[in-house]
GROMACS .gro file of C-alpha atoms in nm:
model
  170
    1ALA     CA    1  -1.637   8.147   0.147
    2ALA     CA    2  -1.859   7.849   0.068
    3SER     CA    3  -1.637   7.729  -0.217
    4LEU     CA    4  -1.332   7.755   0.011
    5ALA     CA    5  -1.508   7.548   0.279
    6ILE     CA    6  -1.603   7.285   0.023
    7THR     CA    7  -1.248   7.275  -0.113
    8ARG     CA    8  -1.108   7.245   0.240
    9PHE     CA    9  -1.348   6.959   0.309
   10PHE     CA   10  -1.220   6.762   0.011
   11ILE     CA   11  -0.857   6.839   0.097
   12GLY     CA   12  -0.922   6.704   0.446
   13LEU     CA   13  -1.099   6.402   0.303
   14GLY     CA   14  -0.802   6.333   0.078
   15GLY     CA   15  -0.565   6.374   0.370
   16SER     CA   16  -0.764   6.133   0.579
   17THR     CA   17  -0.670   5.854   0.340
   18PHE     CA   18  -0.349   5.843   0.541
   19VAL     CA   19  -0.542   5.674   0.823
   20MET     CA   20  -0.683   5.412   0.588
   21CYS     CA   21  -0.336   5.353   0.447
   22GLN     CA   22  -0.204   5.293   0.799
   23TYR     CA   23  -0.485   5.045   0.863
   24TRP     CA   24  -0.419   4.870   0.531
   25SER     CA   25  -0.046   4.837   0.597
   26THR     CA   26  -0.122   4.708   0.948
   27SER     CA   27  -0.338   4.432   0.803
   28MET     CA   28  -0.079   4.341   0.540
   29PHE     CA   29   0.221   4.279   0.769
   30SER     CA   30   0.290   4.051   1.065
   31LYS     CA   31   0.320   4.192   1.416
   32GLU     CA   32   0.698   4.152   1.407
   33ILE     CA   33   0.744   4.410   1.130
   34VAL     CA   34   0.419   4.608   1.123
   35GLY     CA   35   0.575   4.901   1.311
   36THR     CA   36   0.848   4.932   1.050
   37ALA     CA   37   0.594   4.903   0.769
   38ASN     CA   38   0.370   5.172   0.920
   39ALA     CA   39   0.667   5.402   0.977
   40LEU     CA   40   0.775   5.356   0.616
   41VAL     CA   41   0.425   5.417   0.481
   42GLY     CA   42   0.374   5.720   0.706
   43GLY     CA   43   0.712   5.863   0.610
   44TRP     CA   44   0.640   5.826   0.240
   45GLY     CA   45   0.302   5.994   0.297
   46ASN     CA   46   0.463   6.297   0.459
   47LEU     CA   47   0.736   6.302   0.197
   48GLY     CA   48   0.467   6.306  -0.072
   49GLY     CA   49   0.305   6.610   0.088
   50GLY     CA   50   0.637   6.792   0.098
   51VAL     CA   51   0.729   6.701  -0.257
   52THR     CA   52   0.386   6.812  -0.377
   53GLN     CA   53   0.432   7.149  -0.205
   54LEU     CA   54   0.775   7.188  -0.362
   55VAL     CA   55   0.674   7.077  -0.713
   56MET     CA   56   0.347   7.270  -0.715
   57GLY     CA   57   0.507   7.599  -0.620
   58SER     CA   58   0.849   7.576  -0.771
   59VAL     CA   59   0.813   7.382  -1.094
   60LEU     CA   60   0.455   7.371  -1.215
   61PHE     CA   61   0.341   7.718  -1.111
   62PRO     CA   62   0.590   7.901  -1.335
   63LEU     CA   63   0.491   7.678  -1.627
   64PHE     CA   64   0.125   7.767  -1.595
   65LYS     CA   65   0.196   8.127  -1.500
   66THR     CA   66   0.321   8.216  -1.847
   67GLY     CA   67  -0.018   8.235  -2.015
   68MET     CA   68  -0.259   8.272  -1.724
   69SER     CA   69  -0.325   8.505  -1.438
   70ALA     CA   70  -0.150   8.398  -1.116
   71ASP     CA   71  -0.483   8.307  -0.954
   72LEU     CA   72  -0.601   8.093  -1.246
   73ALA     CA   73  -0.259   7.930  -1.283
   74TRP     CA   74  -0.254   7.823  -0.918
   75ARG     CA   75  -0.601   7.676  -0.944
   76THR     CA   76  -0.517   7.499  -1.269
   77VAL     CA   77  -0.192   7.349  -1.143
   78SER     CA   78  -0.388   7.179  -0.862
   79ILE     CA   79  -0.524   6.937  -1.122
   80VAL     CA   80  -0.185   6.763  -1.147
   81PRO     CA   81  -0.175   6.609  -0.795
   82ALA     CA   82  -0.542   6.515  -0.827
   83ILE     CA   83  -0.469   6.317  -1.143
   84VAL     CA   84  -0.164   6.153  -0.982
   85GLY     CA   85  -0.368   6.063  -0.672
   86PHE     CA   86  -0.659   5.914  -0.864
   87GLY     CA   87  -0.421   5.728  -1.095
   88THR     CA   88  -0.228   5.582  -0.802
   89GLY     CA   89  -0.550   5.476  -0.630
   90PHE     CA   90  -0.677   5.310  -0.946
   91ILE     CA   91  -0.351   5.118  -0.993
   92ILE     CA   92  -0.350   5.001  -0.631
   93THR     CA   93  -0.705   4.868  -0.657
   94ARG     CA   94  -0.606   4.671  -0.967
   95ILE     CA   95  -0.273   4.519  -0.862
   96SER     CA   96  -0.299   4.461  -0.487
   97ASP     CA   97  -0.479   4.220  -0.256
   98ASP     CA   98  -0.711   4.336   0.021
   99CYS     CA   99  -0.512   4.143   0.283
  100PRO     CA  100  -0.237   3.879   0.299
  101LYS     CA  101  -0.488   3.595   0.256
  102GLY     CA  102  -0.629   3.742  -0.067
  103ASN     CA  103  -0.922   3.958  -0.168
  104PHE     CA  104  -1.223   3.995   0.059
  105LYS     CA  105  -1.467   3.895  -0.216
  106ASP     CA  106  -1.284   3.565  -0.278
  107MET     CA  107  -1.250   3.497   0.095
  108LYS     CA  108  -1.625   3.547   0.147
  109GLU     CA  109  -1.706   3.313  -0.142
  110GLN     CA  110  -1.476   3.045   0.007
  111GLY     CA  111  -1.624   3.089   0.357
  112ILE     CA  112  -1.295   3.210   0.507
  113MET     CA  113  -1.443   3.550   0.592
  114THR     CA  114  -1.792   3.627   0.716
  115GLU     CA  115  -2.011   3.896   0.562
  116VAL     CA  116  -2.045   4.205   0.783
  117SER     CA  117  -2.276   4.492   0.692
  118ALA     CA  118  -2.126   4.836   0.649
  119SER     CA  119  -2.362   4.981   0.908
  120ALA     CA  120  -2.263   4.718   1.169
  121SER     CA  121  -1.896   4.780   1.101
  122PHE     CA  122  -1.945   5.158   1.127
  123ARG     CA  123  -2.144   5.120   1.448
  124ASP     CA  124  -1.872   4.905   1.607
  125GLY     CA  125  -1.607   5.160   1.513
  126ALA     CA  126  -1.814   5.458   1.627
  127MET     CA  127  -1.885   5.299   1.965
  128ASN     CA  128  -1.516   5.233   2.033
  129LEU     CA  129  -1.362   5.498   2.263
  130ASN     CA  130  -1.022   5.454   2.094
  131THR     CA  131  -1.176   5.566   1.766
  132TRP     CA  132  -1.279   5.898   1.916
  133LEU     CA  133  -0.947   5.954   2.092
  134LEU     CA  134  -0.758   5.894   1.770
  135PHE     CA  135  -1.008   6.109   1.579
  136ILE     CA  136  -0.943   6.405   1.809
  137GLN     CA  137  -0.566   6.358   1.808
  138TYR     CA  138  -0.548   6.323   1.431
  139GLY     CA  139  -0.785   6.614   1.375
  140CYS     CA  140  -0.560   6.839   1.583
  141CYS     CA  141  -0.230   6.736   1.427
  142PHE     CA  142  -0.355   6.727   1.067
  143GLY     CA  143  -0.519   7.066   1.115
  144VAL     CA  144  -0.184   7.211   1.219
  145GLU     CA  145  -0.014   7.046   0.921
  146LEU     CA  146  -0.267   7.192   0.677
  147THR     CA  147  -0.234   7.534   0.836
  148MET     CA  148   0.144   7.526   0.811
  149ASN     CA  149   0.137   7.406   0.450
  150ASN     CA  150  -0.103   7.683   0.355
  151ALA     CA  151   0.028   7.970   0.566
  152SER     CA  152   0.402   7.919   0.535
  153ALA     CA  153   0.431   8.013   0.167
  154SER     CA  154   0.224   8.328   0.217
  155TYR     CA  155   0.427   8.416   0.526
  156PHE     CA  156   0.760   8.379   0.346
  157LYS     CA  157   0.629   8.575   0.048
  158GLU     CA  158   0.502   8.866   0.257
  159VAL     CA  159   0.766   8.888   0.530
  160PHE     CA  160   1.076   8.809   0.325
  161GLU     CA  161   0.944   8.947  -0.006
  162LEU     CA  162   1.010   8.624  -0.193
  163THR     CA  163   0.851   8.519  -0.518
  164THR     CA  164   0.568   8.268  -0.494
  165GLU     CA  165   0.794   8.001  -0.640
  166SER     CA  166   1.072   8.058  -0.385
  167ALA     CA  167   0.834   8.091  -0.091
  168SER     CA  168   0.658   7.764  -0.167
  169ALA     CA  169   0.991   7.583  -0.211
  170ILE     CA  170   1.087   7.663   0.148
   0.00000   0.00000   0.00000
């Protein structure tokens, strides 16, 4: 049970990057088009989750299943999205700016941006009522999304007697 809780924690932590992505896209676009940019980014995020579910269960699982037990194959195949995620993150940190005016480090050196401590920034965010309202709303909706992603394949497998591959593709 402890390893499952730890795994769930890291899945949730990975999923929470969606919020940071929304913040990043908000800071990168003007107010006239930021709504469209956020909708596009959010849509691609949800599409990525769906594609991962489809690919993991329908394509990769049978490949790994040939020489491994089903349990070990499912755990092993989870390495693929982790590598893709880390690779994407690495590429983004190398090829993109922090904001439209450039990178924060350069802006601080040029005096365009003031230095703010991480603790002061965290304190300001934690004391903002909107932060807590959004935290609760996002916690509820993302929890439902995780539950559906995890329970739906098992449900389709048990109730409709589908193979794991077919159940996860639905």
